[in-house]
Coordinates of C-alpha atoms and ligand atoms in Angstrom, one line a residue:
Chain F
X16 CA -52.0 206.4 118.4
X17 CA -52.6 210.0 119.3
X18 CA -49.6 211.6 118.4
X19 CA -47.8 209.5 116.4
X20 CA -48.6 208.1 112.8
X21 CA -46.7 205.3 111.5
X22 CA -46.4 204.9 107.7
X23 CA -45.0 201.8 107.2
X24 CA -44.6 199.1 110.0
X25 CA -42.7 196.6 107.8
X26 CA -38.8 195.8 109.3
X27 CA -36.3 195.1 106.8
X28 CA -35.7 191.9 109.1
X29 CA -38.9 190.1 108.2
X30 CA -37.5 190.3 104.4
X31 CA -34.0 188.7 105.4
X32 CA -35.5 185.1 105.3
X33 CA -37.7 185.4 102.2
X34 CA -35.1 187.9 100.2
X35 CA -32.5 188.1 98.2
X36 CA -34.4 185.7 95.6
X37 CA -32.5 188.3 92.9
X38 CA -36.0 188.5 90.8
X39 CA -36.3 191.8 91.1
X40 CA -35.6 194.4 88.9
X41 CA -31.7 196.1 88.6
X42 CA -32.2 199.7 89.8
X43 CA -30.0 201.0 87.0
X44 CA -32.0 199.8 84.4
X45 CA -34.9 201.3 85.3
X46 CA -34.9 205.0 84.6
X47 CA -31.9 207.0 85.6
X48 CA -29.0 205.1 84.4
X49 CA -26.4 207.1 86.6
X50 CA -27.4 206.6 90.0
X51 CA -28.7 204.7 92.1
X52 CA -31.7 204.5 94.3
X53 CA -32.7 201.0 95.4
X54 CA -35.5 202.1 98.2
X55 CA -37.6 203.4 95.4
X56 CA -37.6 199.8 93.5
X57 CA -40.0 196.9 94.2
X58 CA -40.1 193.6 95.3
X59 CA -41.7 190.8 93.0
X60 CA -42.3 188.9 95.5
X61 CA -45.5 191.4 97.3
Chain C
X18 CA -24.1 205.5 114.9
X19 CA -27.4 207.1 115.2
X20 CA -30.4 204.7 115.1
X21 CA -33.0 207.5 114.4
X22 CA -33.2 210.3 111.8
X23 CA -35.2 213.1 112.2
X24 CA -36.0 215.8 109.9
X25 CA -38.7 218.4 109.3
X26 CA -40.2 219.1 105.2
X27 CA -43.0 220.0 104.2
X28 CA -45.3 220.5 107.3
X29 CA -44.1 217.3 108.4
X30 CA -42.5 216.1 111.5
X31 CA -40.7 212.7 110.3
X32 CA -39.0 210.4 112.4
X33 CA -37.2 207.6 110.4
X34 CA -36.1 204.2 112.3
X35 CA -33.1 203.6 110.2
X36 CA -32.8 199.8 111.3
X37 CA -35.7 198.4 110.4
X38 CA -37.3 201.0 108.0
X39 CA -40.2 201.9 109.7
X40 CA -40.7 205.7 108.9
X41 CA -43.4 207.8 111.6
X42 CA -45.2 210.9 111.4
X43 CA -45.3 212.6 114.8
X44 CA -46.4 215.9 116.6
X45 CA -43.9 218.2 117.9
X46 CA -44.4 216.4 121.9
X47 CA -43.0 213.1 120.3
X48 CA -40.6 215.2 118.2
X49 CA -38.7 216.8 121.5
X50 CA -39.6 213.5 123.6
X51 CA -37.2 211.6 120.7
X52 CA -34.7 213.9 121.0
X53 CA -34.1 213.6 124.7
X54 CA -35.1 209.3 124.5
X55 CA -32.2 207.9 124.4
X56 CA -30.2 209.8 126.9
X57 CA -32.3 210.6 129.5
X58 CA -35.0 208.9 131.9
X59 CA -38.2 208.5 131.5
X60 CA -38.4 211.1 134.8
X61 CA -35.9 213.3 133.3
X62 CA -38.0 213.5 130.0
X63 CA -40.9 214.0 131.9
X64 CA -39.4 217.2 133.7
X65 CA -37.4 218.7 130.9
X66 CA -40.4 218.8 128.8
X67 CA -43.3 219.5 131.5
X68 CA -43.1 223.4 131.3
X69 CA -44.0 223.5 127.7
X70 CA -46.3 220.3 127.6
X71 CA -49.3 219.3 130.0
X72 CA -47.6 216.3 131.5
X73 CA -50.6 214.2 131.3
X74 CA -49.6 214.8 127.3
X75 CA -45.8 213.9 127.8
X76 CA -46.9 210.5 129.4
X77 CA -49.2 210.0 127.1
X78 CA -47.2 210.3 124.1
X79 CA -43.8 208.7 125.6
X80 CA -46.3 205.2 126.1
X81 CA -46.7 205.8 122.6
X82 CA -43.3 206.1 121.4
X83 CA -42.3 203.0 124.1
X84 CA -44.8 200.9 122.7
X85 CA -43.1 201.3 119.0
X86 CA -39.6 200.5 120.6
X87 CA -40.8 197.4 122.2
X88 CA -42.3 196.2 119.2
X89 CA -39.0 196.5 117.2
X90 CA -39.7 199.8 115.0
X91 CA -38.2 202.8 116.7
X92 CA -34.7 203.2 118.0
X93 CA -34.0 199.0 116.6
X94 CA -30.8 197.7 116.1
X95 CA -28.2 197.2 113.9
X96 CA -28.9 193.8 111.7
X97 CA -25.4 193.9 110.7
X98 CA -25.3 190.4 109.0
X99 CA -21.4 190.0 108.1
X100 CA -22.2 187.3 106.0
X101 CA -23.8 188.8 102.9
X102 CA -25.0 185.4 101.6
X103 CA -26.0 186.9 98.0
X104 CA -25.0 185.4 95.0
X105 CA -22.6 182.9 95.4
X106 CA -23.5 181.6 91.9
X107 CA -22.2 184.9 90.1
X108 CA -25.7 184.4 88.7
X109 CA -25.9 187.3 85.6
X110 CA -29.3 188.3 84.8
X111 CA -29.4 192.0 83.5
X112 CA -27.6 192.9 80.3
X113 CA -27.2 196.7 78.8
X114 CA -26.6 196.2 75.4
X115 CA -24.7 198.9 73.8
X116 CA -25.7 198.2 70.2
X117 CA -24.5 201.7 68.6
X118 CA -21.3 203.0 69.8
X119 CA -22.4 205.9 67.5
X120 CA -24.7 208.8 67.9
X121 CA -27.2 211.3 65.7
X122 CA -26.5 214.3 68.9
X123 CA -23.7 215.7 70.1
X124 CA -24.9 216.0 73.8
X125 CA -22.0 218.1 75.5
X126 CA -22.2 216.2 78.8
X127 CA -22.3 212.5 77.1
X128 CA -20.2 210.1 79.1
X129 CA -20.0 208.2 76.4
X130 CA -18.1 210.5 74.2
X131 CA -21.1 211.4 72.0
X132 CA -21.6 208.0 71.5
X133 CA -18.0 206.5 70.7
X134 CA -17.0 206.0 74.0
X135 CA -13.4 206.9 73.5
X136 CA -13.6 204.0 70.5
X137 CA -14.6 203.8 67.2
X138 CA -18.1 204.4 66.0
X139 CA -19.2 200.8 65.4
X140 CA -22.7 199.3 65.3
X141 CA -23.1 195.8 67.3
X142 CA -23.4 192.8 64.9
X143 CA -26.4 190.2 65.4
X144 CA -23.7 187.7 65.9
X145 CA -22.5 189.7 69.0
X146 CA -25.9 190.4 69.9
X147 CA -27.3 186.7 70.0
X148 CA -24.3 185.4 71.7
X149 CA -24.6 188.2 74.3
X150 CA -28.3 186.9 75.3
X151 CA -26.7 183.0 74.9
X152 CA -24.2 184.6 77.7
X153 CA -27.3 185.7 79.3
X154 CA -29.4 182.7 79.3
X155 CA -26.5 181.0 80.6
X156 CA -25.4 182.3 83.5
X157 CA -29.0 183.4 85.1
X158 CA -29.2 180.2 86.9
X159 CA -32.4 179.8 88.4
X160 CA -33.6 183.3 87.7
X161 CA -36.7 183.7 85.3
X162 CA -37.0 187.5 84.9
X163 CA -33.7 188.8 82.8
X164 CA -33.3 192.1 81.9
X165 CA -31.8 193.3 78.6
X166 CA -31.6 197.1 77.7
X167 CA -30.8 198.3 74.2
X168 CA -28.7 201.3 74.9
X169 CA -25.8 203.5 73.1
X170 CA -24.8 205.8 71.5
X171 CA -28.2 205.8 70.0
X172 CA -29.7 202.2 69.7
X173 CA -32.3 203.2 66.5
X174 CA -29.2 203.6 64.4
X175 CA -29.1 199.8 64.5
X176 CA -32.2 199.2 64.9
X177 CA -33.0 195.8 62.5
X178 CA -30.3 194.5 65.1
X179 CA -32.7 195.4 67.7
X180 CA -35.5 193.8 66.2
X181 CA -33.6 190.5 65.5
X182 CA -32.2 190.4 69.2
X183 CA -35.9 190.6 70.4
X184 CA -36.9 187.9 68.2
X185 CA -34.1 186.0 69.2
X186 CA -35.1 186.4 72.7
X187 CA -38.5 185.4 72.4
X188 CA -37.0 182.1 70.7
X189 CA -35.0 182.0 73.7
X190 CA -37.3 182.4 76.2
X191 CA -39.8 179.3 75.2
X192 CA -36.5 176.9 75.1
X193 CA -35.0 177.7 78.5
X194 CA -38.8 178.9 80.6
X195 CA -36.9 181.8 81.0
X196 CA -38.7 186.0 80.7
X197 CA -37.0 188.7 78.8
X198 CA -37.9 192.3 80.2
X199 CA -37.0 194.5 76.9
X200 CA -36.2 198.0 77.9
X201 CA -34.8 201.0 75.4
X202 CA -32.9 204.2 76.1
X203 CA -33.5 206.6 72.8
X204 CA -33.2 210.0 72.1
X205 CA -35.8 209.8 69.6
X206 CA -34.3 211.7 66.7
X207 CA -34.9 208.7 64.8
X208 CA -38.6 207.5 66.3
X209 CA -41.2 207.0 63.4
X210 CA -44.0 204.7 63.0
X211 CA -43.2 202.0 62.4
X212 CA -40.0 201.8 65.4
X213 CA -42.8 203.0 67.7
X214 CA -45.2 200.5 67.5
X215 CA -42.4 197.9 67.3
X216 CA -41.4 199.1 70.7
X217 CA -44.6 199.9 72.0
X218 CA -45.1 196.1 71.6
X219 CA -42.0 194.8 72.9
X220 CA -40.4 196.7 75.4
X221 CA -41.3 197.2 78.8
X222 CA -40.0 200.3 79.7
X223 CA -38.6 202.8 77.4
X224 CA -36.6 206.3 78.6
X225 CA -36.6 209.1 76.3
X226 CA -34.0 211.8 76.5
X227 CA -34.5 215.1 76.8
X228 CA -33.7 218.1 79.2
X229 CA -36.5 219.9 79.5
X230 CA -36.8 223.5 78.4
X231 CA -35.5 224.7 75.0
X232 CA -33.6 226.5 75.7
X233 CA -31.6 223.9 78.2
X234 CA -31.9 221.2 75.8
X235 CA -30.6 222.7 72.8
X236 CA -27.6 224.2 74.8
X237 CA -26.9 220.7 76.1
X238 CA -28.1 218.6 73.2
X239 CA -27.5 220.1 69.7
X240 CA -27.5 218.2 66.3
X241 CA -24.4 217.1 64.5
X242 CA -24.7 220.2 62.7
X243 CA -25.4 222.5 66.0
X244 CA -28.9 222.9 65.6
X245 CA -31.2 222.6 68.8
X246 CA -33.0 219.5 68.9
X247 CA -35.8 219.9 71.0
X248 CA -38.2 221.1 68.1
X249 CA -37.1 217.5 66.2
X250 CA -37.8 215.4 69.1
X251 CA -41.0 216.6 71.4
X252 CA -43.7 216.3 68.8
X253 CA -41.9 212.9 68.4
X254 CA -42.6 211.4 72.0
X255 CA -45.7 213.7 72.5
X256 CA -46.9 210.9 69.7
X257 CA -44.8 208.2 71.0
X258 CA -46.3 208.9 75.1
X259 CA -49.3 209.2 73.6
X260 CA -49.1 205.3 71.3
X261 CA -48.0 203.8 74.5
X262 CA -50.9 203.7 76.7
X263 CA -50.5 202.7 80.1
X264 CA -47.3 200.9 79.4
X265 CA -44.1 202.2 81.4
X266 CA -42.0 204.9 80.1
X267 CA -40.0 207.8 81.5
X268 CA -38.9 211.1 80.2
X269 CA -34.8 211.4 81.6
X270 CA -33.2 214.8 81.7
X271 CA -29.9 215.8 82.9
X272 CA -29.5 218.9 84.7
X273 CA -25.9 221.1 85.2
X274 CA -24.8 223.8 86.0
X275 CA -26.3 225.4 83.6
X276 CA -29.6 224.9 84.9
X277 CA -29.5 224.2 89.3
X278 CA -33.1 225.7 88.9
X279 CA -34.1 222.1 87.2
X280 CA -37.4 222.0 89.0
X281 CA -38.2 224.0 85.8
X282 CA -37.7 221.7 83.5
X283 CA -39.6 218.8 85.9
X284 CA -42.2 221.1 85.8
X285 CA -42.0 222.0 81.8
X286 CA -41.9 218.4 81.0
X287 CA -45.7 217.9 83.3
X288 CA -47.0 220.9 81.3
X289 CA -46.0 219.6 78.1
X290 CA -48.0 216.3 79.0
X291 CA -45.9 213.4 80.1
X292 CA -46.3 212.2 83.4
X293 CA -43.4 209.6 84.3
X294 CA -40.4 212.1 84.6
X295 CA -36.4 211.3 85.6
X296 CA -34.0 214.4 85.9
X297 CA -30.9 213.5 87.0
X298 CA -27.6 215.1 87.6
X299 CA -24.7 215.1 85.5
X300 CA -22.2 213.3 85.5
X301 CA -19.0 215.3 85.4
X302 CA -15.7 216.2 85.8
X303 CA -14.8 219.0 88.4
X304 CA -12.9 220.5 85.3
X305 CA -15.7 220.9 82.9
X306 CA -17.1 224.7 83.1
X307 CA -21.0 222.3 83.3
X308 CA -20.2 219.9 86.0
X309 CA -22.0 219.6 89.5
X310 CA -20.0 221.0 92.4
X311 CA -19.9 221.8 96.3
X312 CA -20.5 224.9 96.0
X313 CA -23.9 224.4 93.9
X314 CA -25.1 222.0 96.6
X315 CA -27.0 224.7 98.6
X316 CA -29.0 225.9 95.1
X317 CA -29.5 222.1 94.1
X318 CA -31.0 220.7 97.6
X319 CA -33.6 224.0 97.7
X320 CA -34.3 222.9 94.5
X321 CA -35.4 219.1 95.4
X322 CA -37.2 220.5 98.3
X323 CA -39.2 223.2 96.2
X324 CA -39.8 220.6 93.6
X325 CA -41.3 218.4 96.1
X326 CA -43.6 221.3 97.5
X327 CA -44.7 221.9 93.5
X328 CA -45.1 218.0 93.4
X329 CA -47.3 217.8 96.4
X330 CA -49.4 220.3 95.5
X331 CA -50.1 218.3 92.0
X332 CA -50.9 215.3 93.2
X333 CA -52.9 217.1 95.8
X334 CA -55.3 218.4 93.5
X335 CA -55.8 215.4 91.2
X336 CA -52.9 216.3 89.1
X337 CA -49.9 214.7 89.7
X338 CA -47.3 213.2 87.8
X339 CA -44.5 210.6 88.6
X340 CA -40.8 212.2 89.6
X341 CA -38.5 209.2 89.7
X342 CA -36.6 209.9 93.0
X343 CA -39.8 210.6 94.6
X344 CA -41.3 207.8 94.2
X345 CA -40.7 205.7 97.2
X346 CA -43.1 203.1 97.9
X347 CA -42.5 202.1 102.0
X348 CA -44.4 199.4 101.9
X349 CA -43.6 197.2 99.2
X350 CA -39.4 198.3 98.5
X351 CA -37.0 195.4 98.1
X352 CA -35.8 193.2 100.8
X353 CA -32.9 193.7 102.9
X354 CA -30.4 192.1 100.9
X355 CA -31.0 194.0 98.2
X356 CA -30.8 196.9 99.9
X357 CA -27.0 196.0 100.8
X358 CA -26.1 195.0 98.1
X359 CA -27.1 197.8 95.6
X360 CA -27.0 198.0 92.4
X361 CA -25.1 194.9 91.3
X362 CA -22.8 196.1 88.5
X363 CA -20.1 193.9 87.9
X364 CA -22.2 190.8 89.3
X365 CA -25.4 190.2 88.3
X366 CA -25.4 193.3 85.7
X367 CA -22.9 193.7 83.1
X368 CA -22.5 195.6 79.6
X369 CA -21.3 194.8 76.3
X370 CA -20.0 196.7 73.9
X371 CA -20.5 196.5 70.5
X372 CA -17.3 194.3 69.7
X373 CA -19.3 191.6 72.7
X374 CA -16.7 192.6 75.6
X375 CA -17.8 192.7 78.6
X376 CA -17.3 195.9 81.8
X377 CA -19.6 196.2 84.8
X378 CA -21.7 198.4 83.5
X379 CA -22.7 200.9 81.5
X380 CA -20.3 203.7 82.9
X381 CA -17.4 201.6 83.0
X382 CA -17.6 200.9 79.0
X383 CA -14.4 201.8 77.4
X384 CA -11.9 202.1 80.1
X385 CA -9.6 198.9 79.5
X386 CA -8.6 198.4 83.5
X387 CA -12.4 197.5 84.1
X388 CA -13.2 195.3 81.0
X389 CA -14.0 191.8 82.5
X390 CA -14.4 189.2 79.8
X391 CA -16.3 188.8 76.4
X392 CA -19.6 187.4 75.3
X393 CA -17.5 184.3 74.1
X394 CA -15.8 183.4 76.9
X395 CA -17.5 185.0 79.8
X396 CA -16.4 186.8 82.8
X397 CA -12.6 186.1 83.1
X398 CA -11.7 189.1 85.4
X399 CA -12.4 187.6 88.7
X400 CA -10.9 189.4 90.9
X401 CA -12.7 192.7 89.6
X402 CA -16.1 190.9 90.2
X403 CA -14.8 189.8 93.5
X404 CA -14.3 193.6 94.0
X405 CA -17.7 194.6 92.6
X406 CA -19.3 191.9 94.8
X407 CA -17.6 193.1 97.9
X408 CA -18.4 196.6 97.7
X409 CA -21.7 197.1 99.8
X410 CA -23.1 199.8 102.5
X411 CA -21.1 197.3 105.3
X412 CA -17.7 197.7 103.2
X413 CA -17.9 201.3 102.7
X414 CA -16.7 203.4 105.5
X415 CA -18.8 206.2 105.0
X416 CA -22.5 204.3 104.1
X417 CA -22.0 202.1 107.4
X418 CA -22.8 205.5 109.2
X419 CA -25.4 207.2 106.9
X420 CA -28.7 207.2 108.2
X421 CA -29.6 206.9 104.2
X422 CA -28.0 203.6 103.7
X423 CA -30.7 201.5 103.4
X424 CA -32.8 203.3 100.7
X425 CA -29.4 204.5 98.8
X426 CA -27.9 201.3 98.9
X427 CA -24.4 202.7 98.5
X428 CA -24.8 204.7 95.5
X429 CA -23.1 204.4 92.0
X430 CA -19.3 202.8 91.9
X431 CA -19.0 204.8 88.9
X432 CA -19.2 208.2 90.3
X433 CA -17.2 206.7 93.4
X434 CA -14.6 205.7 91.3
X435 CA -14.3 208.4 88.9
X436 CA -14.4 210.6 91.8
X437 CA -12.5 209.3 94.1
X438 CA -10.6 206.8 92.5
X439 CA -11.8 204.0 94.8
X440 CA -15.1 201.5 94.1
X441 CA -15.9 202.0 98.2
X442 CA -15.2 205.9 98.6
X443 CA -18.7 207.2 97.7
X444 CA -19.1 210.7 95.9
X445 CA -19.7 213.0 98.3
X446 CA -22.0 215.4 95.9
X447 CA -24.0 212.4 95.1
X448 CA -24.3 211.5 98.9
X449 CA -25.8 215.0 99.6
X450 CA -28.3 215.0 97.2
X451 CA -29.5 211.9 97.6
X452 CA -30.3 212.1 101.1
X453 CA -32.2 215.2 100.1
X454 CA -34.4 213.3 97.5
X455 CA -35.2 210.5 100.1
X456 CA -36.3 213.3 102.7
X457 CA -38.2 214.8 99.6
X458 CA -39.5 211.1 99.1
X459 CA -40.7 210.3 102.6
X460 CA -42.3 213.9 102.9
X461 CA -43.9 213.5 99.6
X462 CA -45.2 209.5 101.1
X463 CA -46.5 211.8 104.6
X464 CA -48.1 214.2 103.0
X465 CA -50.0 212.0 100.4
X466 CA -51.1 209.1 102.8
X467 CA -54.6 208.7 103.0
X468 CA -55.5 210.5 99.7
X469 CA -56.2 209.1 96.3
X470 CA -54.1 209.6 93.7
Ligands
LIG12 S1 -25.8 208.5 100.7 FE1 -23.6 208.1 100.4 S2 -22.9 207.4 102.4 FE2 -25.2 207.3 102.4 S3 -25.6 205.1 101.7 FE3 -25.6 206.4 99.9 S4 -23.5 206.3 99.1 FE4 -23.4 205.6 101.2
LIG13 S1 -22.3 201.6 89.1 FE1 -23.6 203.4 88.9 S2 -24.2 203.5 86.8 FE2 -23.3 201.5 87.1 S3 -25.1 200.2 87.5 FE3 -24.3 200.9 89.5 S4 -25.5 202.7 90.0 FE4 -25.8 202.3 87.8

């Protein structure tokens, strides 16, 4: 594409049927321990 | 609501699908053509835009954006799933571990009460401990990877504890095929040796306090006797950073009032060598003369986005260095259910205190209307975990409608509740400033794609 640039392509639906396996790490533990952020966390299953 | 956010940082135009995630770059043509999409024909679009853009261009560009439509990734819809399936079990698999409720600073801004939490100064007893990774073992179910963090007041005041519990774990971990992640939250007046290559070698993450310039630390964080304590503890985890290797770590500030130009002290901690770096917030009542408030959002969110022009420019040149919030990978986040259900305190993430009783989380430790149970007996509040477990970004009013929802993930129930009294009312402050850092983020992921880091 010309005029557009697409960084990511992946659609949270295609993760609904393989998610939620609860592997993954709990956002709070990981560096800030007041907030949250859960879109910078990631998946053990990629 | 809006299925599209658009915003403009750092050079880039940035066009966010906020259904399915997908995040685009685009020129200024696509830019004014999204604007106009969803209310206007293709014919109108074409004519409102014609004067300022050869239409041969227009047409061009809007095959473009129709073609990302059709295939799902621009202007999508809604997945509203009203059945969040997650966790029926009440599986628990993260534990923080508040093994000192006692502390070695007297950080003004400590939620914990410089390290007492509102209690008694008490260490946490292996028996406590052991039992608490029993609870752990448990009630993970099928889940392999458990999380335990030793935190405080200051976990190296009971540190043989420490050492025992990890031992324990490992015991642990061979009977019931199960994998302990060891983490550590220290303030390092008490590092030496010997505790660092213990840790080195058994935790996998480890987040060292500290605020970043002198003179912002020692105002924030002084000594028992009032001394600074930033002379004490940076030649400490200079050595410690420097022992750990590649292995995970992050250097946490908090930032206040005192110091809304924090990008400072993001950028003091780079120069002084470490390159994993958290600064976050404080955590505050309105009524304390350091706390976070409306009027200091303006300074705060040219702040983020000055940071992330500094930050670009590092990584740019072969430099860079790791800012927590910015650090959004797009391609590889958590799935969709996690991204509703947020953080899981009070379900799958508790705390115990020193005495073994349990609370949702960290932030929740020593106020008695959220303690949920004990190490011996397990979770007995129900209703409060039924609570926890049903606040998500569909239950809360204002996240249903937030363009952020799906990165945020409804934010921190502390911060809702102690500001607003209610687990599903978010914190407004909080709300602004993290949809900042995710524009910051996604700026930071347009700017940097295609270039090695
Ligand atoms: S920024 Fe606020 S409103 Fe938006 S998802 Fe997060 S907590 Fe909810
Ligand atoms: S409620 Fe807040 S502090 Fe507690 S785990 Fe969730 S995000 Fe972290």
């Amino acid at each position: 594409m010309k005029h557009i640039k697409t960084l990511t392509r992946k659609s949270h639906k295609s993760t609904i049927a393989k998610g939620g396996c609860g592997e993954c790490q709990t956002s709070c533990q990981s560096a800030c321990k007041t907030s949250c952020t859960v879109g910078n966390q990631s998946c053990e299953n990629n | 609501m809006g299925r599209i956010h658009r915003f403009q940082l750092n050079n880039k135009n940035i066009v966010m699908d906020i259904n399915s995630g997908s995040v685009h770059v685009v020129d200024k043509l696509v830019w004014d053509i999204i604007e106009l999409y969803e209310n206007n024909s293709t014919e109108e679009i074409i004519n409102k835009l014609k004067a300022s853009y050869p239409e041969e261009d227009v047409t061009a560009a809007l095959t473009e954006v129709k073609a990302l439509v059709e295939e799902g990734l621009l202007f999508s819809e809604d997945l509203y799933i009203d059945d969040i399936n997650y966790n029926n079990q009440n599986i628990v698999k993260a534990l923080c571990l508040h093994i000192a409720h006692d502390c070695n600073l007297r950080c003004k801004y400590c939620f914990a009460s410089q390290g007492d939490f509102h209690g008694d100064r008490l260490f946490m007893s292996l028996d406590v401990g052991k039992k608490a990774l029993d609870f752990l073992v448990e009630n993970s179910g099928n889940r392999v990877n458990l999380e335990v963090d030793f935190f405080g007041g200051e976990p190296l005041m009971n540190f043989e504890v420490v050492k025992d519990l990890v031992k324990y774990g490992r015991e642990l971990e061979k009977k019931h095929n199960k994998k302990f992640r060891f983490t550590i939250t220290t303030n390092g007046v008490l590092l030496n040796k010997n505790n660092m290559k213990f840790i080195n070698e058994n935790m996998e993450n480890v987040v060292l306090s500290l605020d970043g310039r002198k003179s912002v630390n020692d105002d924030m964080r002084p000594t028992i006797s009032g001394e600074g304590s930033y002379d004490v503890i940076v030649p400490k985890f200079l050595e410690f950073v420097k022992m750990r290797g590649n292995k995970s770590y992050y250097i946490r500030g908090t930032f206040t009032s005192n110091n809304l130009d924090f990008s400072k002290d993001v950028l003091n901690f780079k120069e002084l060598g470490f390159k994993s770096i958290s600064v976050e917030p404080v955590v505050a009542s309105p009524e304390q003369d350091y706390a976070l408030l409306e009027k200091h959002l303006e300074t705060i969110i040219n702040e983020y986005e000055k940071l992330s022009k500094e930050y670009i420019k590092f990584k740019k040149n072969g430099d860079g260095f790791d800012f927590f919030h910015f650090m959004i990978d797009l391609n590889q986040g958590p799935c969709f259910i996690k991204r509703v259900v947020g953080c899981g305190a009070g379900v799958e993430y508790l705390a115990v205190t020193p005495e073994g009783d349990l609370y949702p989380c960290h932030q929740f430790v020593g106020n008695d209307e959220f303690k949920m149970g004990d190490v011996y007996n397990g979770v007995n509040n129900l209703d409060l975990r039924a609570e926890f477990k049903d606040a998500n970004i569909y239950s809360k009013d204002d996240c249903k409608d937030c363009w952020a929802k799906f990165y945020c993930s409804g934010g921190c129930h502390a911060n809702a509740y102690n500001f607003n009294n209610s687990l599903k009312k978010p914190y407004k402050i909080e709300c602004e400033m993290e949809r900042k850092r995710i524009e910051c983020a996604i700026s930071v992921a347009a700017n940097l794609e295609g270039e090695e880091d």
